[in-house]
Short mmCIF file of C-alpha atoms in Angstrom, two decimals:
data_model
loop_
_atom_site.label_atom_id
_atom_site.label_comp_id
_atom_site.label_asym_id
_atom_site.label_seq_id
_atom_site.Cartn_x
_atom_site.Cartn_y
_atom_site.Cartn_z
CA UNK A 6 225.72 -113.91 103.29
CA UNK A 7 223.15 -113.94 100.37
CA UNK A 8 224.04 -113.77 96.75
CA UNK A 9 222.56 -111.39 94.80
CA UNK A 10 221.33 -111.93 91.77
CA UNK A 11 222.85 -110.01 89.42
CA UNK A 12 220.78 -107.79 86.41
CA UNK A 13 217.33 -107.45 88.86
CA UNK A 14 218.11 -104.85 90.81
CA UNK A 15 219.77 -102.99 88.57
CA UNK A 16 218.43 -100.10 87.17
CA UNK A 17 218.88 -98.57 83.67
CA UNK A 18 221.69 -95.96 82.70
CA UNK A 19 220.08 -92.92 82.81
CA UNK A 20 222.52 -90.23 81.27
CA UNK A 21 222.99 -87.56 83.40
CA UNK A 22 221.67 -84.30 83.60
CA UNK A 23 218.06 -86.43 81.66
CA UNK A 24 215.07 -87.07 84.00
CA UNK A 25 213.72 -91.00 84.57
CA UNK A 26 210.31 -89.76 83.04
CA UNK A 27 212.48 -89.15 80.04
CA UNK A 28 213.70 -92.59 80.03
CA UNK A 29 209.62 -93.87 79.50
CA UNK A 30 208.34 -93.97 75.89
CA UNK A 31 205.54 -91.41 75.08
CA UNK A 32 202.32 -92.89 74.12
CA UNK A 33 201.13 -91.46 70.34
CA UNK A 34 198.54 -88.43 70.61
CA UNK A 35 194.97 -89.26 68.50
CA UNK A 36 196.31 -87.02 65.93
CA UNK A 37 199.28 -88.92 65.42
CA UNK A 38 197.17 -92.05 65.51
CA UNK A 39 194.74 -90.07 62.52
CA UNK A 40 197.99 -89.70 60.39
CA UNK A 41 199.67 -93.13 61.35
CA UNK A 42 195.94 -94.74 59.28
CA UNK A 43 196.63 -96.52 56.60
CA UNK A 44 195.94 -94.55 53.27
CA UNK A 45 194.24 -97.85 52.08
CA UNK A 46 190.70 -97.03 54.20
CA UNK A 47 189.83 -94.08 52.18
CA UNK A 48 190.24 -95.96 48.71
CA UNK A 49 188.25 -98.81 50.13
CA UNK A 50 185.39 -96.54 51.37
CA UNK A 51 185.18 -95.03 48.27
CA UNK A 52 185.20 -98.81 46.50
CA UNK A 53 182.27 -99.52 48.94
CA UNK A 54 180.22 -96.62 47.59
CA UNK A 55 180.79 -97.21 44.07
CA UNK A 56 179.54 -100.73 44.35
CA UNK A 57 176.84 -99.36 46.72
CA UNK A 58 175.66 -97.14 43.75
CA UNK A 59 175.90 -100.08 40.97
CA UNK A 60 173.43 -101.95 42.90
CA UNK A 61 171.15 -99.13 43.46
CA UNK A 62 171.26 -98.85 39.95
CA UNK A 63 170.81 -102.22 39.18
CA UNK A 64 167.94 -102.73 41.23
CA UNK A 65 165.81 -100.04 39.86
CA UNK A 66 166.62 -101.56 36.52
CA UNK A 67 164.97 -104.76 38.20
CA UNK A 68 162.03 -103.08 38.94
CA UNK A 69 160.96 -100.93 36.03
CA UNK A 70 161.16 -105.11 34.68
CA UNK A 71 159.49 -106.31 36.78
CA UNK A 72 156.29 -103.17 36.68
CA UNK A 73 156.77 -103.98 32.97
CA UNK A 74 156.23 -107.21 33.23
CA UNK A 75 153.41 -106.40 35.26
CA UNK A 76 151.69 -103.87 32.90
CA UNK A 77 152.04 -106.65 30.37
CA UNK A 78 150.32 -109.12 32.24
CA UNK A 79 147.22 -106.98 33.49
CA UNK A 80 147.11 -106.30 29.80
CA UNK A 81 147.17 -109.95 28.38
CA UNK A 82 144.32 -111.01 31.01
CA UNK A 83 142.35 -107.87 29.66
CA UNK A 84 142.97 -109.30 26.19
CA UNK A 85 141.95 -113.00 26.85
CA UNK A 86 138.82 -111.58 29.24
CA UNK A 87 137.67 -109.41 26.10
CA UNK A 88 138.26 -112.00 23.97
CA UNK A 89 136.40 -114.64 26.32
CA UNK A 90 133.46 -112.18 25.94
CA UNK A 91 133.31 -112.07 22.40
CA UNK A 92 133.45 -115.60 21.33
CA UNK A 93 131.03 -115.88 24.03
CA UNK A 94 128.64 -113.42 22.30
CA UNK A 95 128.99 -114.82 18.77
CA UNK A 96 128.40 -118.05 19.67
CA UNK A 97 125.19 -116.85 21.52
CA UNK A 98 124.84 -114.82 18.35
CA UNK A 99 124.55 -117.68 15.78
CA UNK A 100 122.33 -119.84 18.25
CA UNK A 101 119.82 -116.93 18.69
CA UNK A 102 119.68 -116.05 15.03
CA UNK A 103 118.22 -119.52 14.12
CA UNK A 104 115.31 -118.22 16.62
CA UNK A 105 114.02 -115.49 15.43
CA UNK A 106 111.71 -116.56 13.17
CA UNK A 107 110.27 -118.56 15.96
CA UNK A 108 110.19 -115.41 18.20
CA UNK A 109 108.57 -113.85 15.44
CA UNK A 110 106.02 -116.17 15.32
CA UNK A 111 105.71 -115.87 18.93
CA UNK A 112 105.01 -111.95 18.42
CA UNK A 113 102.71 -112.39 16.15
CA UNK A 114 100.27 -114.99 17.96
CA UNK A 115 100.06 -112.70 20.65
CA UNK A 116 99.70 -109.71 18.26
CA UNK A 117 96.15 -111.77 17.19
CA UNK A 118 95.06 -113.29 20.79
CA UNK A 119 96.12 -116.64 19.48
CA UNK A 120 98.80 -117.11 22.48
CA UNK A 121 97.22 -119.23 25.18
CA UNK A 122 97.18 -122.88 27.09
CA UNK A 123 100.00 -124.83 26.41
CA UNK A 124 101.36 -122.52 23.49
CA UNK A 125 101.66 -119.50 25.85
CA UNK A 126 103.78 -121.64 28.69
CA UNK A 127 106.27 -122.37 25.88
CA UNK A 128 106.42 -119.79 24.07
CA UNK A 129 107.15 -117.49 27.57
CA UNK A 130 109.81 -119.88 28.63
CA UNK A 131 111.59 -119.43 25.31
CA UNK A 132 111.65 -115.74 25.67
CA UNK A 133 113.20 -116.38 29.32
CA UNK A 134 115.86 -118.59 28.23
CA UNK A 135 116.93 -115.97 25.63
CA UNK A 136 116.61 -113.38 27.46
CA UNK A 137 118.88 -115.32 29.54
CA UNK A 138 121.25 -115.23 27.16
CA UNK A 139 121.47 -111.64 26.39
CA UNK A 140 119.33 -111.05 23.78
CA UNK A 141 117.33 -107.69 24.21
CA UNK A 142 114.51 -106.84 21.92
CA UNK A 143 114.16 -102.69 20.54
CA UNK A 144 112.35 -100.64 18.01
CA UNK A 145 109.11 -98.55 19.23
CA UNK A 146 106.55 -96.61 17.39
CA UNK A 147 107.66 -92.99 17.26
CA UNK A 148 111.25 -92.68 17.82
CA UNK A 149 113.41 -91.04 15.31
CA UNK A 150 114.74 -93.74 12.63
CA UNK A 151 118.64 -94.35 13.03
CA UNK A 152 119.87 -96.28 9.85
CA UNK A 153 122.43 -97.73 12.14
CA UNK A 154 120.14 -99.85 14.33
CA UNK A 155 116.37 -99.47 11.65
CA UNK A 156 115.73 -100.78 8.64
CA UNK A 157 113.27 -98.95 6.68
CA UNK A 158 111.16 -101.04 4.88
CA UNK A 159 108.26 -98.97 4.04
CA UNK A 160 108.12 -94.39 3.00
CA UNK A 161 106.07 -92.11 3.51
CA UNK A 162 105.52 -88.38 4.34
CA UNK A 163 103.23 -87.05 7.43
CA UNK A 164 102.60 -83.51 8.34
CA UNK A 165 102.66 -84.16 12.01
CA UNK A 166 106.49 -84.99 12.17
CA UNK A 167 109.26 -82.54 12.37
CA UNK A 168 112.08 -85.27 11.28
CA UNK A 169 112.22 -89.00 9.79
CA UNK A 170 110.41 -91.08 12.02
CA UNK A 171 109.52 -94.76 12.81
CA UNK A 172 105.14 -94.69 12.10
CA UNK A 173 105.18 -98.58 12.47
CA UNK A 174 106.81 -101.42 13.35
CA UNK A 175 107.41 -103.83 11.72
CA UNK A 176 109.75 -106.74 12.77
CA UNK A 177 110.92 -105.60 16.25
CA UNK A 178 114.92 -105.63 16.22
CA UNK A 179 117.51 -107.67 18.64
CA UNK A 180 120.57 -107.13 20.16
CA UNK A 181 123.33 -109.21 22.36
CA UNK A 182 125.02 -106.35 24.40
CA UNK A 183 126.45 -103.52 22.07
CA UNK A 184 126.34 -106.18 19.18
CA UNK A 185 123.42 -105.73 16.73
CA UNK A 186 121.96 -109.34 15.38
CA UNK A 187 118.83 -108.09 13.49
CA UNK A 188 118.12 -104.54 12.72
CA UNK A 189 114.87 -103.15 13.62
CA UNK A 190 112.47 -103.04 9.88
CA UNK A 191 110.25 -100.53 10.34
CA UNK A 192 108.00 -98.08 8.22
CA UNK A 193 109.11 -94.45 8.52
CA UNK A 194 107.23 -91.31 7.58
CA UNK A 195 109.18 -87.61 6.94
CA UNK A 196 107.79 -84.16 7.00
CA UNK A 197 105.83 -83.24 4.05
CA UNK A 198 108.01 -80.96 1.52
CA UNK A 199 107.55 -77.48 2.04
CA UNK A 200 105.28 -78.32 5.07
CA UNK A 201 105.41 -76.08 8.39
CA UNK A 202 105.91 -78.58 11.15
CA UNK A 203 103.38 -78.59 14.04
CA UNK A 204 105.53 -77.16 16.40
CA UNK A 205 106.80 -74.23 14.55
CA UNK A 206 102.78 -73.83 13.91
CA UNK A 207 102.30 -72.96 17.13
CA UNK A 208 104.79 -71.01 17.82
CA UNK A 209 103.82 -68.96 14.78
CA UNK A 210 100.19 -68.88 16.29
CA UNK A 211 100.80 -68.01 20.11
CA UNK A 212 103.38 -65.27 18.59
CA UNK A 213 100.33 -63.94 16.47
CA UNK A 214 97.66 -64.19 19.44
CA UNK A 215 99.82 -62.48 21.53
CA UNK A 216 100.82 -59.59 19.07
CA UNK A 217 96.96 -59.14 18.21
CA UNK A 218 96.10 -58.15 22.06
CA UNK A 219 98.52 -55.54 21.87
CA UNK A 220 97.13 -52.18 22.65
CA UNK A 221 98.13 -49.30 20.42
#
């Protein structure tokens, strides 16, 4: 005769008239899972977004610095280039000034033929090496004077211009870039007072000549 063990086979006390399926615990529908979330998710969501939008914010701040900073750098090498440039060109400036009278010279022997052998060959490799440097020679015969770049040294009037223009020159001017060292000096000439310019002379002509063929 075996003993048995008491507890294991028995089965729970079902009260009558109840079903063993109602005995079972019912597992919790999604819905009831939805309401059973803590109310704490939805505060620390909206924590995460706030502190989402502070860094946004801070990091455009970071880069309208930092395009700034840029701007102000592309700015400062513009400033030292320009500057670079211009100490450049006075220095350049103050060397070439001492030789002008020598270039002047130079213009003038070959002006009179007197530019040849050994005088030529040095006097052509100084105008290389200052060319070179920048300096650019102006001031021609017949263009219109500009007080701004000619020096008039010399007046007179002429019946064959229509405005104040250089008849002669006399010291050729120089120039380093857009910087003036030595103004063209030149002699200018202006239309004679109450003189009809040439051009208008014509005009008037070739209107008469063609009005006089005119038939009646």
């Amino acid at each position: 005769m075996t003993e048995e063990t008491p507890g294991f086979d028995e089965k729970p006390d079902v009260p009558s008239g109840a079903s063993s399926d109602d005995a079972e615990p019912k597992a919790a529908t999604p819905s009831e899972e939805e309401a059973a979330a803590p109310a704490g998710d939805v505060q620390q969501t909206a924590a995460l977004t706030a502190q989402l939008d502070q860094v946004r914010t801070a990091l455009n701040e970071r880069t309208g610095d930092l395009q700034r900073l840029q701007a102000e750098y592309q700015n400062y090498r513009r400033r030292v280039e320009r500057d670079r440039v211009m100490v450049k060109e006075v220095a350049a400036a103050g060397l070439l000034t001492e030789l002008l009278p020598v270039l002047d010279d130079v213009g003038r022997a070959r002006e009179h033929g007197e530019l040849v052998g050994g005088f030529k060959s040095v006097a052509e490799s100084l105008e290389t090496v200052v060319a070179k440097l920048g300096l650019q020679q102006f001031g021609k015969e017949g263009e219109p004077f500009d007080p701004t770049i000619h020096e008039a040294l010399m007046h007179s009037y002429a019946p064959d211009v229509t405005e104040t223009t250089c008849v002669a020159i006399l010291q050729p001017g120089y120039r380093i870039g857009e910087r003036t060292i030595r103004p063209a000096r030149v002699a200018v000439a202006e239309p004679q007072p109450g003189a009809t310019p040439a051009a208008a002379k014509e005009e008037k002509a070739d209107d008469e000549e063609s009005g006089g063929t005119e038939e009646v």
